[in-house]
């Protein structure tokens, strides 16, 4: 890791900048062409891209009942138990996000409320690549199930033998997901957006992915399919003071760095001594790490910043707006109140990011690349629309009428005013009797 | 209005389809070029586009303190009172959307919670055009203020004389918005996205607009600036049974139709007699409507559907997914439970859409073009990120460790497992004492 001591604003801006994606424009136009092909040719294009990019060209993309059943047998009991425990915790945390309908009487006779209504059809994308991400299945599937989405579709790229990792299928079953498709990349997003290759069209697509998947999600979001958020390489920022445990800090940095060479790792420390100890611990822990190559490459691009106090550290962390923020500081709870921009925050010595990645209950699908300034991570909310409702009594409308009429006329919208006036004049006792559905 | 009686699925699909936007691709590429110019040239490009499209080329775009002060004098007392009343109701309804932080102990020693944290910098766009939309100022400004966004910027196109309508400025002041810029269209969105022409860069842009504004919002959303939602022409769907009051139905249809020739109006009725009476009432009410031209054009493209019962009516309404849904039916509350896709719902005889457009308290910035299937209208939520937090005790981590370690190793992420193991081994009584910040 490079070390920056008390950096200037310019040094800081450079250190916190995400790597420029020089291929973004070119990638986007390639993805647009692929999506066009999927829209116009349908299954043939999906099949072609699947063969080309996943080396997969089976008769049907949907996982068969027999495969689901076999997966049930193939997952070891210990892993099943772990997945069940994680599922239970994620469910507990997301269930608490349910909101009761609250009727608000804004004025006498004017009652307004809003209600969370599940999005009917949702698509979940679970990346393949270097690891079978059954944890992501839980993170997307549990809130989809809790929300009550009527149709839940999951796409994930097949392995080289054309199968889906059994733990992915097992986790899907835990979430009540019965329709899993062996589709990855742009072709998966296109299939869910347009409803081709046997995949039902969905109204919203969730899940992380590589830059191609993200580009495809962003492009279909211009055309009528909502998405959870854009997603980039994973990130962690650790803020540590002199009370932090160097080996724990190093372990947290490595658990981010092992994701891939493009993972972003940032350490902000108030103690130079700690920084030195973390460097030593990193070397020691790297020695026998299976994914050492990824981690070393990622660390080479990473940065440690030495600052004078925790106020400055928090200012920098908020400027960076990390996906994951770990506060290994004395009185972490107090400093938690200073967090303005972050996806998920881990407080104290015994709260590693990997707890939230898997099993504590919080969601691990989180905003990256500074999107934490404006986006939340995936939660129950994302699977619901909040629809507003209102009911107004004749007296309520009478009270509110002058306000509506005055504003409508001032905006030049006369028919808006008349929709009120015509009701009030009909409601006068002298006028005709009204229908009984007031 | 065309009348369709018991339409086939094909007729229905045609009737419910939003008008195809044949210029979408061309518009998007023009908007992309404009945004590029704004990014590279800065203020010069903003000035050029402002002169070209708004006929405005003042020295400074920001509304001066003297203009704000003058506006205070220029708004008539009755309109001021109306704006204050609407502000109060919108505030009451949106204040109730605040969520208390709930700490959830998912397992003993594992405490997770989430907290709504305001988005620091937000930009509000208020269209100009045929009406001064001070109501939209309230609909965006009230939740922004309630959320506690530190920087709130408002852009709105100037009138021909280079001024902003005083009611717009008055409404902005009611919401604590002090920075208003005379900028419209693509140049407004570009200025807020990139922070040029004296406009601070923002993290999220809200508000309705014409197709150019929407295209600009969508394009900047690919690059790091969040948006509330895409927005198209306004829509209403009225579901009416034989108990509905024909004049009220007609008035509601007209209050939508007067927005513009592209407004979408749909009536679904269970009674042919009612349909006939509504036609008569429409003619009568159209006669002296100031915006009759808009309303007639909009109605010419609109459709009334006659169905056999309310179940069928609700099925069609949900398929259409309207921005506004009015249920003028007996027992509207019961039918409200059947609403799956809609932006905002108006129940019963005395609840015109114009109440929600202005002053009942609900938000009028709502999803159009079928986006109500997946998007919510603007609410307090849109101005907050929900950040998750967690704190785990040593015992809690010990309990959860087998789950995390099992899952991490199965996903091939060894460093994730070690971040747990290294903590537990250090926490053994026989090992070194730990820092005091557990």
PDB file of N, CA and C in Angstrom, chain B residues 51 59 93 110 116 179 222 231 241 291 335 374-375 387 396:
ATOM      1  N   UNK B  51     -29.563  30.832 -24.292  1.00  0.00           N
ATOM      2  CA  UNK B  51     -29.970  31.847 -25.268  1.00  0.00           C
ATOM      3  C   UNK B  51     -30.812  31.189 -26.365  1.00  0.00           C
ATOM      4  N   UNK B  59     -26.421  38.103 -17.317  1.00  0.00           N
ATOM      5  CA  UNK B  59     -25.079  38.005 -16.758  1.00  0.00           C
ATOM      6  C   UNK B  59     -24.963  36.804 -15.818  1.00  0.00           C
ATOM      7  N   UNK B  93     -47.857  15.233   5.806  1.00  0.00           N
ATOM      8  CA  UNK B  93     -47.867  13.884   5.230  1.00  0.00           C
ATOM      9  C   UNK B  93     -46.450  13.327   5.095  1.00  0.00           C
ATOM     10  N   UNK B 110     -25.404  -9.730  18.111  1.00  0.00           N
ATOM     11  CA  UNK B 110     -25.299  -9.200  16.742  1.00  0.00           C
ATOM     12  C   UNK B 110     -26.421  -8.188  16.539  1.00  0.00           C
ATOM     13  N   UNK B 116     -31.700   6.563   8.110  1.00  0.00           N
ATOM     14  CA  UNK B 116     -31.845   7.444   6.952  1.00  0.00           C
ATOM     15  C   UNK B 116     -30.940   8.644   7.107  1.00  0.00           C
ATOM     16  N   UNK B 179     -31.254  29.100  -3.153  1.00  0.00           N
ATOM     17  CA  UNK B 179     -30.478  29.175  -4.392  1.00  0.00           C
ATOM     18  C   UNK B 179     -31.337  28.700  -5.560  1.00  0.00           C
ATOM     19  N   UNK B 222     -26.325   7.787 -15.866  1.00  0.00           N
ATOM     20  CA  UNK B 222     -25.344   6.754 -16.225  1.00  0.00           C
ATOM     21  C   UNK B 222     -23.951   7.122 -15.714  1.00  0.00           C
ATOM     22  N   UNK B 231     -39.618  10.621 -16.419  1.00  0.00           N
ATOM     23  CA  UNK B 231     -40.958  11.206 -16.372  1.00  0.00           C
ATOM     24  C   UNK B 231     -41.476  11.423 -17.777  1.00  0.00           C
ATOM     25  N   UNK B 241     -68.180   2.983 -11.570  1.00  0.00           N
ATOM     26  CA  UNK B 241     -69.317   2.073 -11.701  1.00  0.00           C
ATOM     27  C   UNK B 241     -70.597   2.904 -11.830  1.00  0.00           C
ATOM     28  N   UNK B 291     -58.339  26.153 -21.361  1.00  0.00           N
ATOM     29  CA  UNK B 291     -57.359  25.342 -22.090  1.00  0.00           C
ATOM     30  C   UNK B 291     -58.068  24.269 -22.921  1.00  0.00           C
ATOM     31  N   UNK B 335     -61.986  -1.733  -3.014  1.00  0.00           N
ATOM     32  CA  UNK B 335     -61.303  -1.892  -4.302  1.00  0.00           C
ATOM     33  C   UNK B 335     -59.877  -1.362  -4.259  1.00  0.00           C
ATOM     34  N   UNK B 374     -42.908  -0.349 -11.200  1.00  0.00           N
ATOM     35  CA  UNK B 374     -41.672  -0.581 -10.441  1.00  0.00           C
ATOM     36  C   UNK B 374     -41.198   0.623  -9.630  1.00  0.00           C
ATOM     37  N   UNK B 375     -41.706   1.813  -9.922  1.00  0.00           N
ATOM     38  CA  UNK B 375     -41.245   3.019  -9.225  1.00  0.00           C
ATOM     39  C   UNK B 375     -42.307   3.545  -8.278  1.00  0.00           C
ATOM     40  N   UNK B 387     -28.504   3.891   5.384  1.00  0.00           N
ATOM     41  CA  UNK B 387     -27.204   3.268   5.635  1.00  0.00           C
ATOM     42  C   UNK B 387     -27.373   2.194   6.710  1.00  0.00           C
ATOM     43  N   UNK B 396     -21.018 -12.729  20.241  1.00  0.00           N
ATOM     44  CA  UNK B 396     -21.853 -12.761  19.039  1.00  0.00           C
ATOM     45  C   UNK B 396     -21.061 -13.298  17.859  1.00  0.00           C
TER      46      UNK B 396
END
